[in-house]
XYZ file of C-alpha atoms in Angstrom:
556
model
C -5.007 34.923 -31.019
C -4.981 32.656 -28.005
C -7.148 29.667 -29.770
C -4.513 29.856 -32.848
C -1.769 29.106 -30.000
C -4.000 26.694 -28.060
C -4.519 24.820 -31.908
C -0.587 25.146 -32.773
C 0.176 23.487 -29.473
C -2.093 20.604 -30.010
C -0.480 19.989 -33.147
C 3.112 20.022 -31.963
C 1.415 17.766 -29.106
C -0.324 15.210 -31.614
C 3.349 15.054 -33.123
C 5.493 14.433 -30.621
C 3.740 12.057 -28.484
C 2.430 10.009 -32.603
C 6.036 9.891 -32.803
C 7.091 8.463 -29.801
C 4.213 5.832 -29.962
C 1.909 7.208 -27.377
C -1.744 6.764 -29.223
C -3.970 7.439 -26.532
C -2.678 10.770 -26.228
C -2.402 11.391 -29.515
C -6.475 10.738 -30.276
C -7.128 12.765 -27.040
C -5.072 15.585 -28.512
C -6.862 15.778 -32.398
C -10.206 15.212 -30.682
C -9.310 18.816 -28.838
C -7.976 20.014 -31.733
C -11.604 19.410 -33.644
C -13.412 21.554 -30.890
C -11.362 24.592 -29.569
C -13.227 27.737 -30.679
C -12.401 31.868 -30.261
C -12.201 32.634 -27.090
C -11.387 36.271 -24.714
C -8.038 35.045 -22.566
C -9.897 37.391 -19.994
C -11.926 34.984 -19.254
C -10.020 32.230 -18.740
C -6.969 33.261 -15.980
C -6.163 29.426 -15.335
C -5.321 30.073 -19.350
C -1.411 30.810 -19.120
C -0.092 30.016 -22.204
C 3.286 31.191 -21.886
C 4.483 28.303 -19.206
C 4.894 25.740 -22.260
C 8.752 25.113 -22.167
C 10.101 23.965 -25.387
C 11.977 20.320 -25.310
C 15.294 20.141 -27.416
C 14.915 20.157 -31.024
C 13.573 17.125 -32.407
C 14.627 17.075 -35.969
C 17.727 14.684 -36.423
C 20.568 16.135 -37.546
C 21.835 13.076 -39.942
C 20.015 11.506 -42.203
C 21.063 8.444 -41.529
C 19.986 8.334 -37.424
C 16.429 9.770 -39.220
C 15.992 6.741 -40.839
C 16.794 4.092 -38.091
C 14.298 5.964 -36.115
C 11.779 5.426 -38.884
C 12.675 2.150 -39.480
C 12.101 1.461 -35.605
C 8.933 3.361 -35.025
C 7.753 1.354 -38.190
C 8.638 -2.201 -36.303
C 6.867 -0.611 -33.055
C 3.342 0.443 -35.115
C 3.771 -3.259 -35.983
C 4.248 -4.241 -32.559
C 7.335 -6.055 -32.884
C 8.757 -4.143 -30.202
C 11.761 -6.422 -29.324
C 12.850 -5.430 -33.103
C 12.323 -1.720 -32.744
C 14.597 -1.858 -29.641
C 17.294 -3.347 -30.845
C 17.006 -1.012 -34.056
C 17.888 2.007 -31.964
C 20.081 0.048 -29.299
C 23.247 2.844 -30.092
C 20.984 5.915 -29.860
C 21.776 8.474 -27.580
C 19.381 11.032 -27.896
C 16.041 11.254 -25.836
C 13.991 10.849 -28.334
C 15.118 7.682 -30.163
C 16.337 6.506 -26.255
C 12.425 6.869 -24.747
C 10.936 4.805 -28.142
C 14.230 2.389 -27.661
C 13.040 1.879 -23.692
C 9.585 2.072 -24.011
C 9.410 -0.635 -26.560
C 11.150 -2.077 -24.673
C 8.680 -2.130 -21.806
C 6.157 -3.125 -24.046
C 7.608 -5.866 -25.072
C 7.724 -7.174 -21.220
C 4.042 -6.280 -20.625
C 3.005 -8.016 -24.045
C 4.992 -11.184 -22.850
C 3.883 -11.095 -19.177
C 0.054 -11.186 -20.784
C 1.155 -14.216 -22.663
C 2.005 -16.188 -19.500
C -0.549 -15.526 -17.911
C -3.657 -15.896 -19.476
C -6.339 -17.860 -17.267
C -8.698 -15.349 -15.818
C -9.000 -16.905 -12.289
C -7.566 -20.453 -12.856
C -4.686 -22.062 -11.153
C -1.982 -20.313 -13.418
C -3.707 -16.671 -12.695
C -2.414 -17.250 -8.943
C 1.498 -16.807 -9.894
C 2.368 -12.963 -9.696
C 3.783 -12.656 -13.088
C 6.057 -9.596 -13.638
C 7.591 -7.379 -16.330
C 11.030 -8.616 -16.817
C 12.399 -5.651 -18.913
C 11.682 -3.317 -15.584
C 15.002 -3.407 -13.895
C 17.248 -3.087 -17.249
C 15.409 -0.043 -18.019
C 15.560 1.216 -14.961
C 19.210 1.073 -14.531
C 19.493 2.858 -17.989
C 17.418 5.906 -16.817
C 18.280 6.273 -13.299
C 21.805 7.755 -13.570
C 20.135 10.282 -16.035
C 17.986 11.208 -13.756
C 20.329 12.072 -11.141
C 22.345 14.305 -13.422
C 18.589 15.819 -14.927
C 19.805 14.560 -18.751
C 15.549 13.482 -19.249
C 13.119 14.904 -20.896
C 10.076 15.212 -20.258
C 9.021 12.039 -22.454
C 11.917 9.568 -20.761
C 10.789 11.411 -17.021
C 7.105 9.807 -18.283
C 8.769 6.581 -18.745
C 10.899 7.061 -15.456
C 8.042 7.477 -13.615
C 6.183 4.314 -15.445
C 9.114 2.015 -14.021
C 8.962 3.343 -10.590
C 5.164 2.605 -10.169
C 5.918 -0.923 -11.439
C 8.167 -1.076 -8.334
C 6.075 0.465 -6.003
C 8.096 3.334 -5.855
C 4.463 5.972 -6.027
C 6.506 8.775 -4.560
C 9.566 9.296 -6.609
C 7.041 8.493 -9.674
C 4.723 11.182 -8.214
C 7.868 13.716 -8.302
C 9.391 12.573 -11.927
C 5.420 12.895 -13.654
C 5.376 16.483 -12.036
C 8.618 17.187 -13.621
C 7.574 16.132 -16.537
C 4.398 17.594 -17.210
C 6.017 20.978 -16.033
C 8.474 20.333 -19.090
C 5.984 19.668 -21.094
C 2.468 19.619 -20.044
C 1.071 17.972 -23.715
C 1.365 14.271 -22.900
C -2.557 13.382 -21.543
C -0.809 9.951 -20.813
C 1.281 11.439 -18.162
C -1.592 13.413 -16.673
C -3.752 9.950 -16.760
C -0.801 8.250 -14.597
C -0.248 11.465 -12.360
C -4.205 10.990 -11.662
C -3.814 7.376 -10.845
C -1.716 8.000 -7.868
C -3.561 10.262 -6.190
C -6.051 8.640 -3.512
C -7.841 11.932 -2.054
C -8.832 15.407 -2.076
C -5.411 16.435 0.237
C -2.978 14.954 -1.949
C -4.236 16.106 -5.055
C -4.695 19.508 -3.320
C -0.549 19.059 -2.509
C 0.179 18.344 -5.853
C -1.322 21.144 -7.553
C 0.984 24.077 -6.371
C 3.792 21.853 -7.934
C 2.311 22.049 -11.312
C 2.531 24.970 -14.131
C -0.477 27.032 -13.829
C -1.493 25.656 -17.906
C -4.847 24.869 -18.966
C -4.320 21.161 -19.334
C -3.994 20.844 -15.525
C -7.978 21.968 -15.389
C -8.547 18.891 -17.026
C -6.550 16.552 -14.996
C -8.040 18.092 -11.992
C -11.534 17.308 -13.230
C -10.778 13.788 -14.360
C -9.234 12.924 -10.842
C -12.128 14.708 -9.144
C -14.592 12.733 -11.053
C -12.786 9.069 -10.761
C -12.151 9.928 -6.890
C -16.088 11.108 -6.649
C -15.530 14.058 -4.372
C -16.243 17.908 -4.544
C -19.057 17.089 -7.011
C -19.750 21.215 -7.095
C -16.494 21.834 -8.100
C -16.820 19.593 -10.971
C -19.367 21.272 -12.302
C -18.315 24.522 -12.357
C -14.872 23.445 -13.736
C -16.117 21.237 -16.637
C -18.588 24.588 -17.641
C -15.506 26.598 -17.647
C -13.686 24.120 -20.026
C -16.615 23.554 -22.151
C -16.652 27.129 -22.893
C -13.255 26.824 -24.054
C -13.971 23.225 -26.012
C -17.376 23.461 -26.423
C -18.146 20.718 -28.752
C -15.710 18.052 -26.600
C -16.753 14.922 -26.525
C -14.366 14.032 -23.806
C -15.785 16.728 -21.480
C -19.247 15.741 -22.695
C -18.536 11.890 -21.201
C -16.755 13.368 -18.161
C -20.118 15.520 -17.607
C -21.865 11.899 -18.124
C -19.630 10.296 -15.577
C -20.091 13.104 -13.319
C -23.889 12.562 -13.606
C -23.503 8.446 -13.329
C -21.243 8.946 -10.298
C -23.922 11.133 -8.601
C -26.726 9.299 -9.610
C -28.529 11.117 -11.936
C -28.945 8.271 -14.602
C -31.721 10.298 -16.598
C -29.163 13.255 -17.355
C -26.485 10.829 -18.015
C -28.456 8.659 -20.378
C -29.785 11.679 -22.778
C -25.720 12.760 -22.683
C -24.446 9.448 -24.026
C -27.543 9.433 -26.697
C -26.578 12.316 -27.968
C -22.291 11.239 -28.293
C -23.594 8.016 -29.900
C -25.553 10.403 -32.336
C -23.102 12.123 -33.244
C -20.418 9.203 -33.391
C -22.169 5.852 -33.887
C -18.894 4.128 -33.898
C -17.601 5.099 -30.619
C -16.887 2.612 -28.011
C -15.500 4.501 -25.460
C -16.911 5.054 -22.042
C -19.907 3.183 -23.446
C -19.603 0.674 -20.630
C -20.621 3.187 -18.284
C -23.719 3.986 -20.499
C -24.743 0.157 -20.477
C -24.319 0.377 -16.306
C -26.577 3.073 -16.412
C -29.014 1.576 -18.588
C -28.879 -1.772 -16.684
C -29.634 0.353 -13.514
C -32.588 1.472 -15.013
C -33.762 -1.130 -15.933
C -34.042 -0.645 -19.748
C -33.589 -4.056 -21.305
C -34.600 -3.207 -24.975
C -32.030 -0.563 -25.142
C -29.306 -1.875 -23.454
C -29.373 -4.973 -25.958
C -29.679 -2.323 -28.704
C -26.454 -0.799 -27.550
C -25.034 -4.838 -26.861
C -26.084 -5.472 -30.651
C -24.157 -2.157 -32.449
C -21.063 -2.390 -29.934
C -20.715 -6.419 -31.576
C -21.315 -5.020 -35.094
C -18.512 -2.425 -34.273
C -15.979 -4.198 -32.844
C -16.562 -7.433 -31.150
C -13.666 -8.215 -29.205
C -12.927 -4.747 -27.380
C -13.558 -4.795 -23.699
C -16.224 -2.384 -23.409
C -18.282 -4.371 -25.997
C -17.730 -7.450 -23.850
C -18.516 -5.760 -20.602
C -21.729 -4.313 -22.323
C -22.926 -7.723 -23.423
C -21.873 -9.234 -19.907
C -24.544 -6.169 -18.464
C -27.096 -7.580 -20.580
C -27.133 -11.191 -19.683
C -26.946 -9.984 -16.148
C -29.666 -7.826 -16.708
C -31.465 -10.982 -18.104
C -30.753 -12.871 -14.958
C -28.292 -15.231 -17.437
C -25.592 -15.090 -15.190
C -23.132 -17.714 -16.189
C -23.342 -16.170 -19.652
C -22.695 -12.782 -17.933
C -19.502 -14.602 -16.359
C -18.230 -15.894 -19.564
C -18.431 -12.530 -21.400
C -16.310 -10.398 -18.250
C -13.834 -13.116 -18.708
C -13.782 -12.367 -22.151
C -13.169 -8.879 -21.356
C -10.269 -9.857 -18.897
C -8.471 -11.277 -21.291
C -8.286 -8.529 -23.798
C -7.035 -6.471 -20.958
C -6.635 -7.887 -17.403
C -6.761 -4.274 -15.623
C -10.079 -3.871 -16.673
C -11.600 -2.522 -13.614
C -14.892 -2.964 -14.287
C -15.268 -6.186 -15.854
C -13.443 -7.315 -12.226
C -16.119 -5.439 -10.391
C -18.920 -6.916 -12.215
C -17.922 -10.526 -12.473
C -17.820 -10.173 -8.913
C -21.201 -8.930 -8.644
C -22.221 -12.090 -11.068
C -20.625 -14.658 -8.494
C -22.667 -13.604 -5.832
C -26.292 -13.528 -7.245
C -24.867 -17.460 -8.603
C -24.511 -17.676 -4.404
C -20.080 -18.564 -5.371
C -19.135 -15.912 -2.755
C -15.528 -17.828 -2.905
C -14.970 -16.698 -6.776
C -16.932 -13.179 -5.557
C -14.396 -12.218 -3.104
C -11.190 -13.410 -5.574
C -12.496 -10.937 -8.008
C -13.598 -8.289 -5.792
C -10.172 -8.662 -4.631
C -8.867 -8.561 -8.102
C -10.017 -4.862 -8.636
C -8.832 -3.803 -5.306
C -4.940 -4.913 -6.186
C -5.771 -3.149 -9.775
C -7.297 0.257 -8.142
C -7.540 0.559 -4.410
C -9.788 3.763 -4.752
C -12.744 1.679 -6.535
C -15.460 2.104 -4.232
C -17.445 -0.705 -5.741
C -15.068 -3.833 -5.213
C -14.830 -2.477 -1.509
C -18.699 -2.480 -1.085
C -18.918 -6.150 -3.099
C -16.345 -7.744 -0.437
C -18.558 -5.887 2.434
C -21.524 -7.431 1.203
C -19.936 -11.025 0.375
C -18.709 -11.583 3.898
C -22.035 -10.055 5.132
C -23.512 -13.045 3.136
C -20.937 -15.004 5.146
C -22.161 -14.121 8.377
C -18.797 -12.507 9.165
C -19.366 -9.104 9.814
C -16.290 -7.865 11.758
C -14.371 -8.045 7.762
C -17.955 -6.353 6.423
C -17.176 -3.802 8.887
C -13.924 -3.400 7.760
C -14.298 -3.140 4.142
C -17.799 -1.111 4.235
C -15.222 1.788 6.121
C -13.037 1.677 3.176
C -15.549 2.236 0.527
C -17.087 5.502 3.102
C -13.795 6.457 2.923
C -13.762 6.541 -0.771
C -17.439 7.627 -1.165
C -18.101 9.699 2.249
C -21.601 11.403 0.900
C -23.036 7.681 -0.621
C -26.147 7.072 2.010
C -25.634 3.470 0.600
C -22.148 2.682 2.050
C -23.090 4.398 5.116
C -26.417 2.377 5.834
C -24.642 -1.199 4.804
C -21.588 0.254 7.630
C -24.818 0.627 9.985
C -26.122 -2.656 9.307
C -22.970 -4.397 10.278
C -22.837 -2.443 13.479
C -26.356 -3.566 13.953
C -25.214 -7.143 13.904
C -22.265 -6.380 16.354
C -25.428 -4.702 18.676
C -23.310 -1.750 18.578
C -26.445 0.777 18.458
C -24.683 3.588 18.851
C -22.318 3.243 16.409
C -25.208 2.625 13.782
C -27.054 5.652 15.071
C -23.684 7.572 14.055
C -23.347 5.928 11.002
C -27.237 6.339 9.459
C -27.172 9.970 10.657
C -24.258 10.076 8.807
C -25.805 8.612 5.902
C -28.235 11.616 6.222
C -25.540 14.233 5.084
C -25.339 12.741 1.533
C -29.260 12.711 1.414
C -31.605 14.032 4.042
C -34.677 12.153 2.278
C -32.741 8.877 2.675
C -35.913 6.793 4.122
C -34.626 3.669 5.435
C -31.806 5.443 7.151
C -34.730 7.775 8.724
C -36.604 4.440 9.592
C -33.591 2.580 10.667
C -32.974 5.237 13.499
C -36.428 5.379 14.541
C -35.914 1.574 14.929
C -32.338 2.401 16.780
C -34.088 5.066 18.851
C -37.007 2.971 19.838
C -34.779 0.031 20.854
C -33.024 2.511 23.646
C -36.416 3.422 24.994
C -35.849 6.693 23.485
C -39.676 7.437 22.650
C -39.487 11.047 21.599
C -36.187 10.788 19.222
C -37.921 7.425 17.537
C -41.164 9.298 16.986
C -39.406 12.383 15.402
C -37.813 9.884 13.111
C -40.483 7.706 12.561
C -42.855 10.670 11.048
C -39.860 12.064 8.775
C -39.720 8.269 7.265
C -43.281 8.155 6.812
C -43.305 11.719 5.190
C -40.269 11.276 2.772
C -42.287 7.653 1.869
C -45.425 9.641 1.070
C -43.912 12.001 -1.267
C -41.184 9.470 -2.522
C -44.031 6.838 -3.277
C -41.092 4.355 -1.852
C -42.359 1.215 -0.066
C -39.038 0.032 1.088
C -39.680 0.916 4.963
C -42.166 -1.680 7.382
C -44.754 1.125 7.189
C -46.895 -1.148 9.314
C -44.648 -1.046 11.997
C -43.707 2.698 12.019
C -47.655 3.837 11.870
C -48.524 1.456 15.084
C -45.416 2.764 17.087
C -47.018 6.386 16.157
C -50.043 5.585 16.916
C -49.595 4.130 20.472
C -47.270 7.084 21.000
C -49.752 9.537 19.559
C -52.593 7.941 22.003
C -50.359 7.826 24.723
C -50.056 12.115 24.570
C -53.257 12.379 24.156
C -53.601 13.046 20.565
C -56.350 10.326 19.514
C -57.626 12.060 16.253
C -53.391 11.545 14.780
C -53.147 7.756 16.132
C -56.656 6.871 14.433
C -55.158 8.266 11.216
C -51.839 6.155 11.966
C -54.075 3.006 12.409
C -56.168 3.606 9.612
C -53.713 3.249 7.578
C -52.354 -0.225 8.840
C -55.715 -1.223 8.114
C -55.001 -1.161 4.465
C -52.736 -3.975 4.964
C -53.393 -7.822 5.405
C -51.221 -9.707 8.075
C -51.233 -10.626 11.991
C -51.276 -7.024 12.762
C -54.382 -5.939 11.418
C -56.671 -7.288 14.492
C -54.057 -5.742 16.717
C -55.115 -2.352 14.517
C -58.952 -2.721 14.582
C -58.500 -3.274 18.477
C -56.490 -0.372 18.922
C -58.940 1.781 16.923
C -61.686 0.684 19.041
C -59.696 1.784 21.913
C -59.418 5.085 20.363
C -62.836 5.628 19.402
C -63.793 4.996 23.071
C -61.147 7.265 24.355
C -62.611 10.329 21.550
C -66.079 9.655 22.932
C -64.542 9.806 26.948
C -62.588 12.882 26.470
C -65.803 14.678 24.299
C -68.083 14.048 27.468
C -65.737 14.837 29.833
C -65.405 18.178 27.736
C -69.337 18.730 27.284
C -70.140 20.388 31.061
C -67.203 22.810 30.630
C -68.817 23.964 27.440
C -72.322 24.160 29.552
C -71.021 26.478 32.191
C -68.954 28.489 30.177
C -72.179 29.188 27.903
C -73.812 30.073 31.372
């Protein structure tokens, strides 16, 4: 039966990657294993289970090199990596060689952390780097020539070569190895993290083994690189009829629903993973950003409360409490809990992104753009420290590097009306009209009810003397703020432009409507308004005499 394979292969997957100390994987892989249910292999043709290429046996042939590898993966689940290495510092097989090597690295990352703990203090400026890089490198690289890896040590490979910078040859050792052995989700995870659009990953993919497990890679990178939002869909309904009780395709559903907006969707998904794991931390930062966005205080410190009680000092609690004192309007106690988050792990995206958020409602746009700037160096593909140093240098009154930065986060989120309107605004600025006009039509793709874009180009429109093309923009703003009940547009000024315009063809019984409704509102315009109506009234009265003898003789 295929889900009896699809089980055994998560188990031999939960094993070998336990064993070799890779714990992220090996929770991703039981968490499958709780949910995979029978299935018809007709309906799944992406479901080839028969390109799964065995790695060399791992059962040690002596006793004796058994027990050093226990002994050493022993000293690495108790983190004294520099011990475990030097345990296995004669082994010559892959497996005890990648736990040998990779404790190795861990031992320069844990170390690198230690020097360099002040979250954006003097120290924090020194580029600190893993020492243990180059040694391991030179170990592996010969192998590599002569193909002597496996799939685990081509993993660790391609770790090294991202470390220095080397993204391609990492690219082509993480393909190698997942087309070894496709059952190492931290592979996948650092496959996805070099991929920066929708052509590269669309390069990479005939390169890979037509298994299952690339489905989900493709939907996680989809999803973190916000494109082809339709695809995602329809490939995360396709999984979840394979794991249909997943919690990690449940959360990447979330995401998918955060990502595009659709907070009330996303909310009722994370109630329901909370329900049915109330200790569960992960992702839950996302929830609190979506409950922050919506502006519900009483649940988001709910969620700030249990996430403490749970585990206090793990980054998404921090970020979670940070959300709340933001959402308070405490900012410096916002500040303080990011940092907190920083240093439990320093490539914590978010908590960058945020903190720089925090520094610019406190009006520091110096410590705003340093940790904007932070999250770029960590992910250049997150749209949201992009869009935080365009609106920083906005603040700045320097819009040519607003421009700038506002094009890279398009880039990254090309159907976000938001990114698109703030790249308008700059060319605004610049009195670059028609480059704005561009930009807030473009803006229109990713939502054709976007009102202030619609407004914004009637403004554009009627600046040009372009009467006609302002109107027809002008009445889709006021329509779309009619049915949206959004006040966010000058309505004033759109219905007097359409109502001089309307009076000027002719049409007085549409401009008195337009006027009447200015009237509702108090300011120096509303005498201009009662004038105009006047106006109006005298023209209806004209133009119904002037009709009257026509009516006469055609009577006659």
């Amino acid at each position: 039966m295929p889900q009896a394979i699809i089980r055994n292969q998560l188990r031999e997957g939960v094993r070998r990657c336990g064993e070799r100390g890779l714990f992220h994987s090996t929770k991703w892989y039981l968490l499958g294993l709780e949910e995979t249910e029978p299935i018809n292999i007709g309906d799944f043709p992406f479901l080839d289970l028969n390109t799964l290429e065995l790695a060399e046996s791992e059962v040690f042939q002596e006793p004796q090199v058994a027990d050093r590898y226990q002994l050493a993966k022993s000293y690495f689940d108790l983190r004294e990596f520099d011990r475990c290495s030097y345990t296995l510092r004669d082994a010559s097989d892959n497996k005890s060689r990648f736990l040998k090597l990779y404790a190795k690295y861990l031992s320069g990352e844990k170390k690198k952390e230690e020097k360099n703990q002040d979250i954006m203090g003097l120290a924090d400026e020194k580029r600190i780097l893993n020492e243990n890089v180059s040694e391991i490198l030179e170990d592996l690289e010969p192998l590599y020539l002569v193909d002597e890896l496996d799939s685990f040590c081509l993993y660790l490979y391609a770790l090294i070569l991202l470390k220095k910078n080397m993204e391609q040859k990492a690219v082509d050792a993480l393909v190698k190895s997942l087309n070894k052995y496709p059952y190492n989700w931290s592979a996948w995870l650092e496959l996805s993290g070099c991929i920066s659009n929708q052509d590269t990953l669309e390069k990479i993919l005939p390169e890979l083994n037509n298994h299952f497990m690339a489905k989900f890679f493709v939907t996680h990178t989809a999803n973190e690189l916000h494109f082809n939002t339709e695809l995602i869909q329809q490939d995360l309904e396709l999984l979840l009829c394979l794991f249909p009780g997943s919690d990690y395709l449940k959360t990447q559903k979330a995401m998918h629903f955060y990502n595009t907006r659709e907070f009330d969707e996303a909310e009722a998904i994370f109630d329901e993973l909370i329900e049915k794991d109330p200790f569960r931390l992960d992702n839950l930062d996302t929830y609190s950003n979506v409950l922050y966005v919506m502006e519900k205080k009483a649940k988001l410190s709910f969620l700030a409360h249990n996430s403490a009680c749970v585990d206090k000092y793990r980054p998404e609690t921090c970020c979670i409490i940070g959300n709340y004192f933001s959402l308070k309007g405490e900012h410096e106690k916002a500040v303080i809990h990011f940092k907190r988050a920083l240093k439990l792990n320093r490539k914590y995206l978010s908590a960058w992104t945020l903190m720089g958020h925090e520094y610019v409602e406190m009006k520091n746009t110096h410590a705003a753009i340093e940790a904007y700037r932070r999250a770029v160096d960590i992910n250049t593909k997150d749209y949201r420290a992009w869009y935080g140093l365009g609106q920083t240098y906005e603040v700045l009154r320097m819009p040519y590097y607003s421009l700038y930065y506002y094009q890279r986060a398009t880039a990254l989120r090309p159907y976000d009306a938001r990114m698109w309107c703030a790249l308008a605004g700059c060319y605004e600025i610049l009195n670059q009209d028609v480059e704005a006009i561009k930009c807030y039509k473009r803006a229109l793709l990713g939502s054709e009810n976007e009102v202030i874009a619609l407004n914004k180009l009637g403004n554009l429109y009627k600046k040009l003397d372009q009467q006609d093309t302002a109107a027809y923009y002008y009445h889709l703003s006021l329509k779309q703020t009619k049915i949206q009940d959004n006040h966010s547009i000058d309505l004033v000024e759109t219905c007097l432009f359409l109502a001089y315009y309307e009076k000027k063809r002719g049409n007085f019984k549409e401009a008195e409507e337009y006027v009447t409704e200015v009237l509702k509102y108090n300011g120096p315009e509303k005498e201009e308004a009662k004038a105009l109506l006047r106006e109006l009234r005298n023209c209806t009265k004209a133009s119904n005499a002037l009709e009257t003898p026509i009516h006469s003789r055609t009577v006659y």
